[in-house]
Coordinates of C-alpha atoms and ligand atoms in Angstrom, one line a residue:
M1 CA 0.0 0.0 0.0
E2 CA 1.4 3.5 -0.8
V3 CA 0.5 6.2 1.6
R4 CA 0.9 10.0 1.3
V5 CA 0.5 12.8 3.8
G6 CA -0.2 16.4 3.2
I7 CA -0.5 19.5 5.1
G8 CA -2.3 22.6 4.6
Y9 CA -2.6 26.2 6.3
D10 CA -4.9 29.0 5.7
I11 CA -5.6 32.5 7.2
H12 CA -8.0 35.1 6.8
R13 CA -9.0 38.4 8.1
L14 CA -12.4 38.9 9.9
K15 CA -14.5 41.8 8.9
E16 CA -17.6 43.3 10.4
G17 CA -20.8 42.6 8.3
K18 CA -19.6 39.5 6.6
K19 CA -20.8 36.1 6.6
L20 CA -18.7 33.5 8.6
V21 CA -18.5 30.4 6.9
I22 CA -16.1 27.3 8.3
G23 CA -16.4 23.9 6.9
G24 CA -19.4 24.9 4.5
T25 CA -21.4 25.9 7.8
E26 CA -22.7 29.3 8.3
I27 CA -21.7 30.6 12.2
E28 CA -23.5 32.9 13.7
Y29 CA -21.1 35.9 14.7
N30 CA -21.0 39.6 13.9
K31 CA -17.9 39.1 11.5
G32 CA -17.0 37.0 8.7
F33 CA -14.0 36.4 6.4
E34 CA -12.7 39.2 4.1
A35 CA -11.5 37.3 0.9
H36 CA -12.2 36.5 -2.5
S37 CA -14.1 33.5 -2.3
D38 CA -16.1 32.9 1.0
G39 CA -12.9 32.7 2.8
D40 CA -13.7 29.2 4.3
I41 CA -10.3 28.4 6.2
L42 CA -11.0 24.9 6.8
F43 CA -11.8 23.9 3.2
H44 CA -9.0 26.0 1.9
S45 CA -6.5 24.5 4.3
L46 CA -8.0 20.8 3.3
T47 CA -7.8 21.8 -0.5
D48 CA -3.9 22.8 0.2
A49 CA -3.3 19.5 2.3
L50 CA -4.9 17.2 -0.6
L51 CA -3.1 18.9 -3.3
G52 CA 0.4 18.9 -1.3
A53 CA -0.1 15.0 -0.7
V54 CA -0.2 14.3 -4.3
G55 CA 2.4 17.1 -5.3
Y56 CA -0.2 18.7 -7.7
G57 CA 0.2 22.3 -6.7
D58 CA -1.6 24.7 -4.4
I59 CA -4.9 26.6 -4.3
G60 CA -3.7 29.9 -5.3
E61 CA -2.2 28.3 -8.5
L62 CA -5.3 26.4 -9.3
F63 CA -7.8 29.2 -8.3
P64 CA -6.2 32.4 -8.5
D65 CA -7.7 35.1 -6.5
T66 CA -7.6 37.5 -9.7
D67 CA -10.1 35.2 -11.3
Q68 CA -13.6 36.8 -11.0
R69 CA -15.4 33.6 -11.5
Y70 CA -14.2 32.7 -7.8
R71 CA -15.7 35.8 -6.2
G72 CA -17.8 35.1 -3.3
L73 CA -17.7 31.4 -4.3
D74 CA -18.7 28.6 -1.9
S75 CA -15.4 27.2 -1.2
S76 CA -16.7 23.4 -1.5
V77 CA -15.9 24.1 -5.1
F78 CA -12.1 24.1 -4.5
L79 CA -12.2 21.2 -2.2
K80 CA -14.4 18.9 -4.6
E81 CA -11.8 19.6 -7.3
A82 CA -9.0 18.5 -5.0
V83 CA -10.8 15.4 -4.3
R84 CA -11.2 14.7 -7.8
I85 CA -7.7 15.2 -8.5
V86 CA -6.6 12.9 -5.6
H87 CA -9.2 10.2 -7.0
D88 CA -7.8 10.6 -10.7
M89 CA -4.2 10.0 -9.3
G90 CA -5.7 6.8 -7.7
Y91 CA -5.7 7.8 -4.1
K92 CA -8.3 7.4 -1.5
I93 CA -8.5 9.8 1.6
G94 CA -7.9 7.9 4.9
N95 CA -8.8 10.5 7.1
V96 CA -8.5 14.5 7.9
D97 CA -7.6 16.2 10.9
S98 CA -7.6 20.1 11.5
V99 CA -7.0 22.8 14.0
I100 CA -9.0 26.1 13.8
I101 CA -7.4 29.0 15.8
I102 CA -10.3 31.6 16.2
Q103 CA -10.7 33.7 19.5
K104 CA -14.3 34.1 19.1
P105 CA -17.1 32.6 18.7
K106 CA -17.0 29.1 20.2
L107 CA -17.2 26.6 17.5
L108 CA -17.9 23.5 19.4
P109 CA -21.8 23.8 19.2
Y110 CA -21.1 23.5 15.3
R111 CA -18.4 20.8 15.4
D112 CA -20.8 18.0 14.5
R113 CA -22.4 19.9 11.6
I114 CA -19.0 21.1 10.4
R115 CA -17.6 17.5 10.5
G116 CA -21.0 16.2 8.4
K117 CA -20.5 18.8 5.8
T118 CA -16.8 18.3 5.2
A119 CA -17.2 14.6 5.2
D120 CA -20.0 15.0 2.5
V121 CA -17.6 17.2 0.2
L122 CA -14.9 14.9 0.7
G123 CA -16.7 11.9 0.1
I124 CA -15.6 10.0 3.2
E125 CA -17.4 8.9 6.6
K126 CA -17.9 11.4 9.3
E127 CA -15.8 9.4 11.6
R128 CA -12.8 10.1 9.4
V129 CA -13.1 13.9 10.0
F130 CA -12.2 15.7 13.0
L131 CA -11.3 19.1 14.1
K132 CA -10.5 21.2 17.0
A133 CA -11.1 24.8 17.5
K134 CA -8.6 26.9 19.9
T135 CA -8.4 30.3 21.0
N136 CA -5.3 32.2 20.6
E137 CA -5.5 33.1 24.4
G138 CA -6.0 36.6 23.6
L139 CA -2.4 37.0 22.0
D140 CA -1.5 38.6 18.6
S141 CA -3.8 39.1 15.8
L142 CA -5.8 35.9 16.0
G143 CA -6.3 36.6 19.8
S144 CA -7.8 39.9 19.0
E145 CA -10.4 38.7 16.5
I146 CA -8.7 40.4 13.5
G147 CA -8.4 37.0 11.8
A148 CA -8.6 33.2 12.2
S149 CA -6.5 30.5 10.8
C150 CA -6.6 26.8 10.1
Y151 CA -4.1 24.0 9.9
S152 CA -5.0 20.6 8.3
V153 CA -3.5 17.3 7.8
V154 CA -4.7 14.5 5.5
I155 CA -3.3 11.0 4.8
L156 CA -3.9 9.2 1.5
Y157 CA -3.6 5.6 0.5
K158 CA -3.5 3.7 -2.8
E159 CA -4.1 0.0 -2.6
Ligands
MG201 MG1 -7.9 31.1 1.8

């Protein structure tokens, strides 16, 4: 069996009056991501982790933010495309794990829904998707609610 691992990272600024979407799930909060697409840090970091695992490129190369087609786009489009590339190269997703760093709001009430949505986009069972949300203990820009970031790790296998 051939195994591959990938890591992804993403960060976006938080701005008042924008919709906050994480893992394809709308979160109730007075700020949302300032981004070309919907700014979904979880889906963006997972997209990069998948693309990195197969050495295909990264999200910025595949979907340049200068391309008007991606304005305000639902980021599941990026993630689905990365899944398609991984499958085309003969790999299956073992599991994914993510850490979201966001000072506010608490994501725990949304965790189950986010896992379900993410699993649907990845085409795997929910038990293979996990995420932790952490505050930044009030430190730096992430701790001051100026932005939020996400790290993701994926493992792929080919039988
Ligand atoms: Mg991004």
